[in-house]
Tab-separated table of C-alpha atoms (C1' of nucleotides) in Angstrom:
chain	number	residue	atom	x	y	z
A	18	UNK	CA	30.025	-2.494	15.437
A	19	UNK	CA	26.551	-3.781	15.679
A	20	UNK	CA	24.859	-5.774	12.772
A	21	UNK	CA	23.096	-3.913	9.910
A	22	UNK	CA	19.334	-5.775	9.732
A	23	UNK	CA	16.652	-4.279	7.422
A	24	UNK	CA	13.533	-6.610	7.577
A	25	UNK	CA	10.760	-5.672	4.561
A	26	UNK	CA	7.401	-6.997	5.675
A	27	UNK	CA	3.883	-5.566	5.067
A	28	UNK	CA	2.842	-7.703	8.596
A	29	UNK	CA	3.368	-4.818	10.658
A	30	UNK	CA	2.690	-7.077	14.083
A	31	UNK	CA	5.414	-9.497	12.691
A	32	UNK	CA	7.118	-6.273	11.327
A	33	UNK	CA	7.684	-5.456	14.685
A	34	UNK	CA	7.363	-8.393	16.580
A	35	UNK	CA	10.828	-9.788	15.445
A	36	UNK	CA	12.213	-6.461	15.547
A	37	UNK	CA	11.804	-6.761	19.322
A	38	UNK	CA	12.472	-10.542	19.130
A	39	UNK	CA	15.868	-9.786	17.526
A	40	UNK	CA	16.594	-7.026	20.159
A	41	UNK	CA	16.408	-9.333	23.129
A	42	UNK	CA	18.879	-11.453	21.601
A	43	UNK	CA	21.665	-9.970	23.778
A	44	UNK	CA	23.559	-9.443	20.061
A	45	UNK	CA	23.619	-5.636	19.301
A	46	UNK	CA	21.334	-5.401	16.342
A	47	UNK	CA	20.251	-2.321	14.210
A	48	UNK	CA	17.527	-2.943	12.385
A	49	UNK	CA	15.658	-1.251	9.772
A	50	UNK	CA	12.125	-1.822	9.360
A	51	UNK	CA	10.094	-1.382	6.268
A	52	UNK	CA	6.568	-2.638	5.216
A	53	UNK	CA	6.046	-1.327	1.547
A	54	UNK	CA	9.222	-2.242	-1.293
A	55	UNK	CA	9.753	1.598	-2.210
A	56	UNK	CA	11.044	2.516	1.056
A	57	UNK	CA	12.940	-0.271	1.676
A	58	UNK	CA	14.437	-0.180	-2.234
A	59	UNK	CA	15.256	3.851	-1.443
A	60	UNK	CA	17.765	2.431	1.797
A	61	UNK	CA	18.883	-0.442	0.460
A	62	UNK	CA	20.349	2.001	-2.502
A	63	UNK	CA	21.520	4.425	-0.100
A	64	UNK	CA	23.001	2.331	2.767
A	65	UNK	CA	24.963	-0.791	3.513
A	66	UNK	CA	23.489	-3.631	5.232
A	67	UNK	CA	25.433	-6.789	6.787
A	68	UNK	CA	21.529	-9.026	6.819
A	69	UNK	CA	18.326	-8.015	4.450
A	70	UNK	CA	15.198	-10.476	5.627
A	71	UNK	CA	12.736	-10.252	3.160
A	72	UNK	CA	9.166	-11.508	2.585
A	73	UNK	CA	7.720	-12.386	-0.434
A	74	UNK	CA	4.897	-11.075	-0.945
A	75	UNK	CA	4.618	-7.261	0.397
A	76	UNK	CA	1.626	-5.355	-0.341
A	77	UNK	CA	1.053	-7.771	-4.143
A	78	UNK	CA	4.742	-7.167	-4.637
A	79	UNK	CA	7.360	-9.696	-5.829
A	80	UNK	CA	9.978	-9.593	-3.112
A	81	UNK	CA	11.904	-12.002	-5.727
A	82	UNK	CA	12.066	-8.716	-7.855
A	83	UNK	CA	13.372	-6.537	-5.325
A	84	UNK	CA	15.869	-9.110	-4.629
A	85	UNK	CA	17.333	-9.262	-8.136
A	86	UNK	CA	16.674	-5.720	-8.510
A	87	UNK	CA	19.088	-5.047	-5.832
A	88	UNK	CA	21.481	-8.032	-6.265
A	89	UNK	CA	24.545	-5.593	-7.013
A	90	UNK	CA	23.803	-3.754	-3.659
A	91	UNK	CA	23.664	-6.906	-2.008
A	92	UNK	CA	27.292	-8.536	-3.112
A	93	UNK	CA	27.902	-8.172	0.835
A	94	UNK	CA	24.704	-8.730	2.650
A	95	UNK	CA	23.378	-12.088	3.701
A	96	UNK	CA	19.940	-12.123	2.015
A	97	UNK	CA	17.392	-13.774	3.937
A	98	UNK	CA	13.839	-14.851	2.479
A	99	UNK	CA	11.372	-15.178	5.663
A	100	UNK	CA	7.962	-16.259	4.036
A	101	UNK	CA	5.057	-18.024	5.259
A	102	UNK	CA	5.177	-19.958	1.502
A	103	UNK	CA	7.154	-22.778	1.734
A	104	UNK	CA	7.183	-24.592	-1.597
A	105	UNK	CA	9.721	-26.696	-3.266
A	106	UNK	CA	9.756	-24.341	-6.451
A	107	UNK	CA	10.213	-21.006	-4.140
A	108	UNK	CA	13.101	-22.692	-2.478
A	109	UNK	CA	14.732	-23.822	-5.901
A	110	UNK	CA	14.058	-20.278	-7.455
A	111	UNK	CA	16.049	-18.304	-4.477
A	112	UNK	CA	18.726	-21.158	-4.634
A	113	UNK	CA	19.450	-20.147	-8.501
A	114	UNK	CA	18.448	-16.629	-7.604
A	115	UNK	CA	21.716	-16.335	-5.026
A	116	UNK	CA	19.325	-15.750	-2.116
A	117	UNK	CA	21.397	-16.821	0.972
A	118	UNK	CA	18.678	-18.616	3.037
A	119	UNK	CA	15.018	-19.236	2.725
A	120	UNK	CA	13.142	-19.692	5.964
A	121	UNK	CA	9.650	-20.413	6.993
A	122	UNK	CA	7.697	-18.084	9.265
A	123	UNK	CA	7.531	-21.355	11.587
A	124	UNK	CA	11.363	-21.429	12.019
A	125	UNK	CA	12.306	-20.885	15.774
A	126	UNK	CA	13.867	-17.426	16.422
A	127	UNK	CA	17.387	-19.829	17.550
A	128	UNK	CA	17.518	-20.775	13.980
A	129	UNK	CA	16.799	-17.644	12.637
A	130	UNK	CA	19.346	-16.059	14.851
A	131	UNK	CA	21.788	-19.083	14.203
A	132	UNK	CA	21.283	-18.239	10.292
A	133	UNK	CA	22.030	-14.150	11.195
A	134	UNK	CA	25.155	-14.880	13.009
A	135	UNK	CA	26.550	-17.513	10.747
A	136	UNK	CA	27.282	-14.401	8.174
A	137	UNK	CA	27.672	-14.451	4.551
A	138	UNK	CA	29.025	-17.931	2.986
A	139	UNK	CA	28.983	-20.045	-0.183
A	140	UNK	CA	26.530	-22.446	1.182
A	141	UNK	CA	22.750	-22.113	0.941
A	142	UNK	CA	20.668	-22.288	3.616
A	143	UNK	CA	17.169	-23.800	4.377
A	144	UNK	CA	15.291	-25.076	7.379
A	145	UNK	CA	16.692	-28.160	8.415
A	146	UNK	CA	13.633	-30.421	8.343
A	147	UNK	CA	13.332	-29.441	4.579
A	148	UNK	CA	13.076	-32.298	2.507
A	149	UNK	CA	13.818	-32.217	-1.416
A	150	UNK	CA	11.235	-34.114	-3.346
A	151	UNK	CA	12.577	-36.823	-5.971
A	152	UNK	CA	12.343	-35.014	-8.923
A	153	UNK	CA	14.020	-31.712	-10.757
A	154	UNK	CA	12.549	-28.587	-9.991
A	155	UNK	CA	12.558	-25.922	-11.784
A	156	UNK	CA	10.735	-22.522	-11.711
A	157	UNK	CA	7.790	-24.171	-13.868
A	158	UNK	CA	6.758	-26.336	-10.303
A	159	UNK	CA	4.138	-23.978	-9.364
A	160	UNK	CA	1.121	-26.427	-9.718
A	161	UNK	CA	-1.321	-23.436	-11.335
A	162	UNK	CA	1.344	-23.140	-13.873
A	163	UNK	CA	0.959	-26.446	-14.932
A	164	UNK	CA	-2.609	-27.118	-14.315
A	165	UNK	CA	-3.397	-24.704	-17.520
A	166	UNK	CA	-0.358	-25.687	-18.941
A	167	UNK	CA	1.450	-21.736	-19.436
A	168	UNK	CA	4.914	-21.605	-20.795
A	169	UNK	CA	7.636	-20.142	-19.855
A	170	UNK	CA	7.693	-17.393	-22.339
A	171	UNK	CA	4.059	-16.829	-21.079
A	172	UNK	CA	4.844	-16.685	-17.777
A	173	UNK	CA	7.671	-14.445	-18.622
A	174	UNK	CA	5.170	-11.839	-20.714
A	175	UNK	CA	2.696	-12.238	-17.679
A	176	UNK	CA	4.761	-10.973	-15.680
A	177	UNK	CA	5.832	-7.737	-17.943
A	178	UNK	CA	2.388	-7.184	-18.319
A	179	UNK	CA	1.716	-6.664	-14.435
A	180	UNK	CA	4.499	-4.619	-14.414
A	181	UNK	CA	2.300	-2.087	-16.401
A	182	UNK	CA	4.540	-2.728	-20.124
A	183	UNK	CA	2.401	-2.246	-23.364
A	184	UNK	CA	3.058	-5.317	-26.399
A	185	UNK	CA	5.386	-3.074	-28.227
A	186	UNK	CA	7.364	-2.549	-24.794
A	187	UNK	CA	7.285	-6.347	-23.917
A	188	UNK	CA	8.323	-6.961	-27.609
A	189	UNK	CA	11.399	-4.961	-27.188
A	190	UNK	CA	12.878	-6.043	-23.618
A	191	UNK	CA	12.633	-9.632	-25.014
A	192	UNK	CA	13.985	-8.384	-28.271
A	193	UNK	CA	10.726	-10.473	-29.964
A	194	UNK	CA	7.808	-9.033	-32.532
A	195	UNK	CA	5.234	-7.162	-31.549
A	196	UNK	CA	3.085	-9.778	-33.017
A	197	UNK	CA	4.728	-12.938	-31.373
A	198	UNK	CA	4.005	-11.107	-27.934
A	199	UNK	CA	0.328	-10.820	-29.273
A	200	UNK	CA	-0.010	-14.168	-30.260
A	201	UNK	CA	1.222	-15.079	-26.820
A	202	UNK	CA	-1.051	-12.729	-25.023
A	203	UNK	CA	-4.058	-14.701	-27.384
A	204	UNK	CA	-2.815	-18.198	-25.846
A	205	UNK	CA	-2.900	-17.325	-22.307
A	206	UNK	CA	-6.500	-15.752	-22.621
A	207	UNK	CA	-7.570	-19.022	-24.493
A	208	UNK	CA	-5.886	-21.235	-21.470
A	209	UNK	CA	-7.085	-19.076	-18.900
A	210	UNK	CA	-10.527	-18.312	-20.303
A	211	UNK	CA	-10.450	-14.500	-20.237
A	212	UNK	CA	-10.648	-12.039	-22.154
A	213	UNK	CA	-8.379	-8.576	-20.690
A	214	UNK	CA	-5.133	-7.901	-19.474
A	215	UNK	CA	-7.324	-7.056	-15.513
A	216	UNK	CA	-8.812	-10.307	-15.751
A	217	UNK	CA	-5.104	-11.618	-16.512
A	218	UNK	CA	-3.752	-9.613	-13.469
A	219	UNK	CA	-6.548	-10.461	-10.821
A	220	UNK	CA	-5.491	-14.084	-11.980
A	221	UNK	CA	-2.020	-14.137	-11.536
A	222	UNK	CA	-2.359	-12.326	-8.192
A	223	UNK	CA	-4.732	-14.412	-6.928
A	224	UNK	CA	-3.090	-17.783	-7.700
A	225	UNK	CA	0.488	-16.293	-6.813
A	226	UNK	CA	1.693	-16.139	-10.303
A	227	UNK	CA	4.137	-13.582	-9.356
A	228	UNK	CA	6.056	-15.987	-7.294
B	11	UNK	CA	-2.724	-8.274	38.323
B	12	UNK	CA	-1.657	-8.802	34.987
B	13	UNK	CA	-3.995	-9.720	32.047
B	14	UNK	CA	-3.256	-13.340	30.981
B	15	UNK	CA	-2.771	-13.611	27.078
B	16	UNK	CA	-3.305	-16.878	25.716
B	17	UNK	CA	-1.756	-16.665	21.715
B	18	UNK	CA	-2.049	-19.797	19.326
B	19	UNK	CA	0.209	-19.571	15.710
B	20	UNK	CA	2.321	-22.080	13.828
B	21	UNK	CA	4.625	-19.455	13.245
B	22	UNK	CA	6.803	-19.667	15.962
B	23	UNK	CA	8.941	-16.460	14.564
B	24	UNK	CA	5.259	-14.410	14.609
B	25	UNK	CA	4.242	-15.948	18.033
B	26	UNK	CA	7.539	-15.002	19.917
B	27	UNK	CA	7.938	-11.592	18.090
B	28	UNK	CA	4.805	-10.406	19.437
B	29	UNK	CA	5.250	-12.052	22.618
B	30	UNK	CA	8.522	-9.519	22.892
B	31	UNK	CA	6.261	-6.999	21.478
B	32	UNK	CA	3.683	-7.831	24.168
B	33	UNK	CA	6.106	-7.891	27.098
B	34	UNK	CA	7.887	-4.620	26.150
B	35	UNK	CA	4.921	-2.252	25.937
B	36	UNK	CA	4.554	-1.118	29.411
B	37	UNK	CA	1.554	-3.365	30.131
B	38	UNK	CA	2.046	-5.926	32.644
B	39	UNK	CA	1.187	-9.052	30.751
B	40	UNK	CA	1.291	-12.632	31.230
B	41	UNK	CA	2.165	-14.314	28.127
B	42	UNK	CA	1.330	-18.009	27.215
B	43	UNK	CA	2.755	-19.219	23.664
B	44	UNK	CA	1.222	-22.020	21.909
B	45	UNK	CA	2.122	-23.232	18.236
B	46	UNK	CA	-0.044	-25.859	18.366
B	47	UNK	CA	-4.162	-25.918	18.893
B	48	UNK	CA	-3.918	-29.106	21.030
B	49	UNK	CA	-1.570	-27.811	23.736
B	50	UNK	CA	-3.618	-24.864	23.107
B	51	UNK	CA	-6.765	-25.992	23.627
B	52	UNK	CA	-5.357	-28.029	27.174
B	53	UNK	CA	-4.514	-24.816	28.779
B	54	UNK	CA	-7.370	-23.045	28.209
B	55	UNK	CA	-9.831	-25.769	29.366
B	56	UNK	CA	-7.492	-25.914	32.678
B	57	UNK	CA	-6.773	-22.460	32.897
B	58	UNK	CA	-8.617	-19.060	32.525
B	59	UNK	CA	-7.378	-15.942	30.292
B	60	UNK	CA	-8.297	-12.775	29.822
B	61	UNK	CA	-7.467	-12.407	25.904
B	62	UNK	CA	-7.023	-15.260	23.528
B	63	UNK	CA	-5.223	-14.192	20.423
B	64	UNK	CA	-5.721	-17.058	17.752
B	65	UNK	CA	-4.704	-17.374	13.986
B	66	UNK	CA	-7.060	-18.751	11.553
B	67	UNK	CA	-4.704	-22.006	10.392
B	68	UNK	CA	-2.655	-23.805	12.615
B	69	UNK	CA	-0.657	-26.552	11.705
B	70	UNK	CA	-3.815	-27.152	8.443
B	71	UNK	CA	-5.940	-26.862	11.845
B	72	UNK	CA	-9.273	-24.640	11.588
B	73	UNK	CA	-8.675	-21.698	13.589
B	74	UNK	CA	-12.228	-21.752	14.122
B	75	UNK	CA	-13.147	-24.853	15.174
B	76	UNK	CA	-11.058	-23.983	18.317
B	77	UNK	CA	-13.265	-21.339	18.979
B	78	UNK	CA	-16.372	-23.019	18.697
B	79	UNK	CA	-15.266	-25.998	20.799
B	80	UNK	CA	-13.995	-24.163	23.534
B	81	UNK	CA	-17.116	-21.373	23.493
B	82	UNK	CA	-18.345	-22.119	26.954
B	83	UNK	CA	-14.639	-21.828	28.267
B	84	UNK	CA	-14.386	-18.439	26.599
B	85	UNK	CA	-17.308	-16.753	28.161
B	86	UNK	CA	-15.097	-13.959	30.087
B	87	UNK	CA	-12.090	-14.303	28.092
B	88	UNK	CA	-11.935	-11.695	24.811
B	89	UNK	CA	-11.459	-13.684	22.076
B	90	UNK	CA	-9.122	-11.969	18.893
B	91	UNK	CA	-8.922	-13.502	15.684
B	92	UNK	CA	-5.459	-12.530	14.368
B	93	UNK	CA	-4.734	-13.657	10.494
B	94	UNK	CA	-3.214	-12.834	7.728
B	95	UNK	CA	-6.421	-14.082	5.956
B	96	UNK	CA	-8.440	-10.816	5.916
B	97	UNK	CA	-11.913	-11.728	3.484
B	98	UNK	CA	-15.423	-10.698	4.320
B	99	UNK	CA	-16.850	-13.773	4.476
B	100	UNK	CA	-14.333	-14.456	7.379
B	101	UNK	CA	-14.844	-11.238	8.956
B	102	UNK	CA	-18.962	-12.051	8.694
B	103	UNK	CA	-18.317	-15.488	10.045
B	104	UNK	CA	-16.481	-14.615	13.298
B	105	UNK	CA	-19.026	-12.417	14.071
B	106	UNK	CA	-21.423	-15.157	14.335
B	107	UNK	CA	-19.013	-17.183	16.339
B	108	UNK	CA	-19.431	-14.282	18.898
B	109	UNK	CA	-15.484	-13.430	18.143
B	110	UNK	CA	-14.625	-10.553	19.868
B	111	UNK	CA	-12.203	-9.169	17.067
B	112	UNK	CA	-10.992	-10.253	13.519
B	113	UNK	CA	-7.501	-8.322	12.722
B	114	UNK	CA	-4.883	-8.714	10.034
B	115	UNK	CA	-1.351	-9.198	10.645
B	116	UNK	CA	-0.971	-5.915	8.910
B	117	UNK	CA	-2.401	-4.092	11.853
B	118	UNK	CA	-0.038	-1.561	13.685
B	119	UNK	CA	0.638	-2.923	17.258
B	120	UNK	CA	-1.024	-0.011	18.674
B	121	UNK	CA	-4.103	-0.743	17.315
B	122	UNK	CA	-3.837	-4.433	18.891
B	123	UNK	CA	-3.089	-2.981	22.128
B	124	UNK	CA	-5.857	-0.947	22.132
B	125	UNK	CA	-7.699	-3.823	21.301
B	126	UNK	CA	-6.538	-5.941	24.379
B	127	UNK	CA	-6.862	-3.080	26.819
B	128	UNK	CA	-10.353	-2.604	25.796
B	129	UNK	CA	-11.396	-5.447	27.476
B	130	UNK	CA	-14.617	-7.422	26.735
B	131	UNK	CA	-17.675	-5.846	25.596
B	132	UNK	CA	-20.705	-6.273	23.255
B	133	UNK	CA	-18.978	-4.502	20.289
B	134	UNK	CA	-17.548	-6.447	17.698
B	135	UNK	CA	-14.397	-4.831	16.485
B	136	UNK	CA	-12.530	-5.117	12.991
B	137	UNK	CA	-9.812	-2.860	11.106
B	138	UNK	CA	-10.778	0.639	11.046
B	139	UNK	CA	-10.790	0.832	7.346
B	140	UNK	CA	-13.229	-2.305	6.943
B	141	UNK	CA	-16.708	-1.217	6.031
B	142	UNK	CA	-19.210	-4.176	5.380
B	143	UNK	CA	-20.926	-4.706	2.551
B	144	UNK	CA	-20.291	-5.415	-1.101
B	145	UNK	CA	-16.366	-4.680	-0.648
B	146	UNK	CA	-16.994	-0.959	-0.066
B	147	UNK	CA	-14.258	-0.115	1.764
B	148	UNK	CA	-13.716	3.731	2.821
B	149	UNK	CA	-10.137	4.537	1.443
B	150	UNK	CA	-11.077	8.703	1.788
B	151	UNK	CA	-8.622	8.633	4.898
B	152	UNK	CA	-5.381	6.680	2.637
B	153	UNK	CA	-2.742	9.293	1.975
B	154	UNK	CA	-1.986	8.226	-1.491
B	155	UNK	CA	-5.753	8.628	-2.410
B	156	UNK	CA	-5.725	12.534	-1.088
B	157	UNK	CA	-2.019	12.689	-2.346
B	158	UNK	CA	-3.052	12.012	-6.019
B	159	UNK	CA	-6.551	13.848	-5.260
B	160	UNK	CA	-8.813	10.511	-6.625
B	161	UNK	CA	-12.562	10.898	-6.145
B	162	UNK	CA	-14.635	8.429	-4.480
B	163	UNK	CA	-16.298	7.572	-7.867
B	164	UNK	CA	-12.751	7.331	-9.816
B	165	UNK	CA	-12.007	5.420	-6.796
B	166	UNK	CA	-14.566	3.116	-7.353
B	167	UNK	CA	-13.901	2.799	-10.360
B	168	UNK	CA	-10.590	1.323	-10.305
B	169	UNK	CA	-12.286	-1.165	-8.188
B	170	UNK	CA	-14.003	-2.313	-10.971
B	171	UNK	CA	-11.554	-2.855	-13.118
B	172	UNK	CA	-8.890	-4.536	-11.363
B	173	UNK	CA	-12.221	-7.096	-10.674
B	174	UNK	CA	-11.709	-7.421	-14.775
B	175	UNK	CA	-14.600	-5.151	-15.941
B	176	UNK	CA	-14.658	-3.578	-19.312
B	177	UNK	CA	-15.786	0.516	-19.559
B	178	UNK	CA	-18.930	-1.010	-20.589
B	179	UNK	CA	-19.583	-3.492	-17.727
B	180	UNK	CA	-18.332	-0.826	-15.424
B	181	UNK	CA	-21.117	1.500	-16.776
B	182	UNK	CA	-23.938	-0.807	-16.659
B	183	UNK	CA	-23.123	-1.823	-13.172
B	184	UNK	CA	-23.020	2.080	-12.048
B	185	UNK	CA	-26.079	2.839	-14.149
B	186	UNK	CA	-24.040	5.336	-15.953
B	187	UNK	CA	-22.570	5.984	-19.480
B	188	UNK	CA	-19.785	4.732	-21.213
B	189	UNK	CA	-18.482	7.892	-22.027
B	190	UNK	CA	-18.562	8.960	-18.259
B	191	UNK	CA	-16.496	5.911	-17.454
B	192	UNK	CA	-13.906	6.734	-20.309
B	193	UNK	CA	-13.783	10.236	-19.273
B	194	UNK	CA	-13.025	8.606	-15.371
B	195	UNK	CA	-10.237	6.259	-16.330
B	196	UNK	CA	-8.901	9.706	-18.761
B	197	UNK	CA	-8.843	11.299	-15.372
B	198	UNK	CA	-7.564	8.726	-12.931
B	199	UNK	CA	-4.475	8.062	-15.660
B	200	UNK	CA	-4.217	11.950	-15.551
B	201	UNK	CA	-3.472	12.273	-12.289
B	202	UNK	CA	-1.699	9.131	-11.230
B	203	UNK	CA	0.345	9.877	-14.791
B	204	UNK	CA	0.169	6.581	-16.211
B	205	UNK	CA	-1.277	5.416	-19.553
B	206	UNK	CA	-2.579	1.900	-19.120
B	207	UNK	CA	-5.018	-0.018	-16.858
B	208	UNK	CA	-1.816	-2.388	-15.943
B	209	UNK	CA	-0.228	0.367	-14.349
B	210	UNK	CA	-2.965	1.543	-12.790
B	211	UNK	CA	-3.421	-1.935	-11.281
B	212	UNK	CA	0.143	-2.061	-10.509
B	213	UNK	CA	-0.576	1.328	-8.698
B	214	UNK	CA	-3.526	0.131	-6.416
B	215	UNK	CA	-1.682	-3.034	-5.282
B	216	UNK	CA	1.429	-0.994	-4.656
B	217	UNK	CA	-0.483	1.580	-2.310
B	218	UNK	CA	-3.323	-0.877	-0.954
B	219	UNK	CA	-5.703	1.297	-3.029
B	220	UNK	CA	-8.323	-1.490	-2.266
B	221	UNK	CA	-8.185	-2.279	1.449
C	23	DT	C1'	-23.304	34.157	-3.798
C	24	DA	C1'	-19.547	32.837	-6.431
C	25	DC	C1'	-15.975	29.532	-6.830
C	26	DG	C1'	-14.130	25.084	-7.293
C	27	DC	C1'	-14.762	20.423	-7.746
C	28	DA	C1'	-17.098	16.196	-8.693
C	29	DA	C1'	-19.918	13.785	-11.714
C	30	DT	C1'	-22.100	13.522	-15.730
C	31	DA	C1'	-21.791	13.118	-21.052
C	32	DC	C1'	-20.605	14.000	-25.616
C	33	DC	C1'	-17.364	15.132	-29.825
C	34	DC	C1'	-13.138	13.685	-32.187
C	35	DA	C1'	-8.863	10.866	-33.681
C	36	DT	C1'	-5.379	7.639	-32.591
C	37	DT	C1'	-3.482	3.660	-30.516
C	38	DA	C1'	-3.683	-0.757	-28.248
C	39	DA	C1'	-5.727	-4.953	-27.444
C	40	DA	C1'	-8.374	-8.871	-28.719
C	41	DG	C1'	-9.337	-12.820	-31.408
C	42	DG	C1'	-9.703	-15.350	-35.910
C	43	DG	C1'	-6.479	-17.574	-38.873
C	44	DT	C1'	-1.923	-19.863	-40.785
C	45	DA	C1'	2.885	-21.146	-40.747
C	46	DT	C1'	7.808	-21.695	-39.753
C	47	DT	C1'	11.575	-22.825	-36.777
C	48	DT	C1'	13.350	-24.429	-32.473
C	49	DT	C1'	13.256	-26.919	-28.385
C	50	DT	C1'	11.918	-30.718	-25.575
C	51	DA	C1'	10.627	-35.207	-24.477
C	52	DT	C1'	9.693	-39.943	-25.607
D	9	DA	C1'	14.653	-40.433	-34.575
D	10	DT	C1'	10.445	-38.601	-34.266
D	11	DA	C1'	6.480	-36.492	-32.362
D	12	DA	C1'	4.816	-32.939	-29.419
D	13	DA	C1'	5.165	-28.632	-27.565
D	14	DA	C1'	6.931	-24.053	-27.516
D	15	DA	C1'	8.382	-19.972	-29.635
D	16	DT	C1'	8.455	-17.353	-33.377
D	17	DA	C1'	5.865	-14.220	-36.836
D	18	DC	C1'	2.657	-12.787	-40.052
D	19	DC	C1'	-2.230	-12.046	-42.203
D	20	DC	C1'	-6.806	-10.113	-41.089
D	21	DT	C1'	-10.948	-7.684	-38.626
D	22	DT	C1'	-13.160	-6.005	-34.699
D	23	DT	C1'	-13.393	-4.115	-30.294
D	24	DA	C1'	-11.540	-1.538	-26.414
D	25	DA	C1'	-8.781	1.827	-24.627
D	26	DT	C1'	-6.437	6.149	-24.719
D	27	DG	C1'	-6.214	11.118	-24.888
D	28	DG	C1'	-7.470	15.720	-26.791
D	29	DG	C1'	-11.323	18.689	-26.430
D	30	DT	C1'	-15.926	20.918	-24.546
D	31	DA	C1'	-19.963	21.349	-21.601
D	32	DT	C1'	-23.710	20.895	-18.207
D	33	DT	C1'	-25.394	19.945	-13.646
D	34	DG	C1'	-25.158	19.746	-8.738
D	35	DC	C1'	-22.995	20.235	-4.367
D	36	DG	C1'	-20.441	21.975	-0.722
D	37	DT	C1'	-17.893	25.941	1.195
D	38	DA	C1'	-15.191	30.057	1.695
DNA sequence: TACGCAATACCCATTAAAGGGTATTTTTAT
DNA sequence: ATAAAAATACCCTTTAATGGGTATTGCGTA
């Protein structure tokens, strides 16, 4: 039977560009194609899939979300992360994550194809001229992170509050006061200089907080 | 005889998917593939083309500077700006450059197509949903915005506050009153049914409310 | 012309967020 | 071991946002 590939990318021209790429392999593919999360989320629910290649960022959307979102659908598909960011702490995160490969959007289609046919294993999978820096990474490497020095517990409430959660709400998924998550929501203003929760959005968006 | 297509982009999996894409759409074309702007720029000094498809960075290379150096070699060739990069100020400057088009990589391949078989001519073309200017963008034809029936004022004003604008900024800047701006956002929660200007962010992102 | 809708603007009360402190415990790094 | 940083949690006040009304004006269109 031919392989299951759903692809989730908002770059419709790559979209379908390595739809057709994957077509002319000579290996029977069927592939899915989806540009917004929702869609893809709905079929991912609904249906098996042997590959899932995923970007990261589709349409301001973590695709590191969807991913763990869906991690118990995916026990059995070989999760692929196809992203035009390349960065030491991405790679580390989808490593701990369980992603099975993380490739660059300058990979050849022979390695991608290589990676597709190789099927699910234990072993993770990057682009072979990837070279791991010297020192320990951990999801705190993303150099805007550091540059105004936000925690991880920021970070972590950052991210709730994109996701649309009031401070009580925050407060309860991390099982924390009301009043911590208020104290932290005064410290990241102070380190970011702002002064609203849209200001804190249009930040983390446009320096890839999400990520 | 077939229209020679020059494309130039790092990302080999992008610049061989729509090479497929290219080949199988019925149009006799004549691909040539570059990843790199100095092979690139070789071929087209020795060779003519009728469309050259370029991405803005290239191996850190200025997508741009290509352009400009090889100007004179360009003269009959229609020139496409393709880029994931899609900002106003790049838009305004490749319409100095005399680019022939600036698309994203979000762009359906029927609109590209339609692009290419155009051929050269004195209009510059962009995305049919960019309207110059101070970001006003005409989003009356987006599905979700007749789907959740938002008004080009509420519309507006969503801008404004994923920019980070208070009701009170919001009003000065629209010469109108506070109240008027309250009674908007009341409105715009209303019918999306949400309750907080983070979900309302999350929202716009999620449906390309801005673009 | 009458209807609906958009845009304007106010009333009210409640809730949430913002920003000023201070302070304890826990974790991390030197 | 000790100092620094992070995470926790409270006090307080002020400001902003939310959501329930009501109401007027203007503008297309059926």
């Amino acid at each position: 039977m031919p392989k299951q590939i759903v692809i989730c990318d908002d770059h419709l021209l790559f979209l379908n560009g390595i739809s057709e790429l994957l077509k002319n392999t000579g290996n029977n593919y069927c592939i899915f194609k989806f540009s917004d999360v929702h869609s893809c989320r709905q079929h991912l629910i609904q249906h098996t899939a042997d590959v899932f290649i995923c970007d990261l960022n589709i349409n301001h959307n973590d695709g590191f979300l969807l991913l763990e979102e869906l991690k118990s659908q995916l026990k059995n598909t070989k999760t692929i992360i196809l992203t035009a960011y390349y960065e030491d702490f991405l790679i580390q995160k989808a490593k701990k994550l369980g992603v099975d490969a993380f490739l660059k959007k300058e990979t050849p289609a022979e390695e991608l194809i290589e990676v597709i046919e190789a099927g699910k294993s234990k072993e993770f999978y990057t682009n072979k001229n990837y070279k791991q820096g010297n020192s320990v990474y951990s999801t705190m490497d993303n150099p805007i992170i550091n540059k105004f020095r936000i925690s991880k517990q920021e970070k972590e409430i950052i991210k709730l509050i994109i996701k649309g959660l009031t401070s009580k709400e925050i407060a309860d998924v991390l099982f924390i006061s009301i009043t911590t998550v208020t104290t932290h929501r005064k410290n990241i203003h102070r380190k970011l200089e702002i002064s609203n929760s849209s200001s804190l959005i249009k930040f983390a968006h446009e320096n890839n907080l999400l990520l």
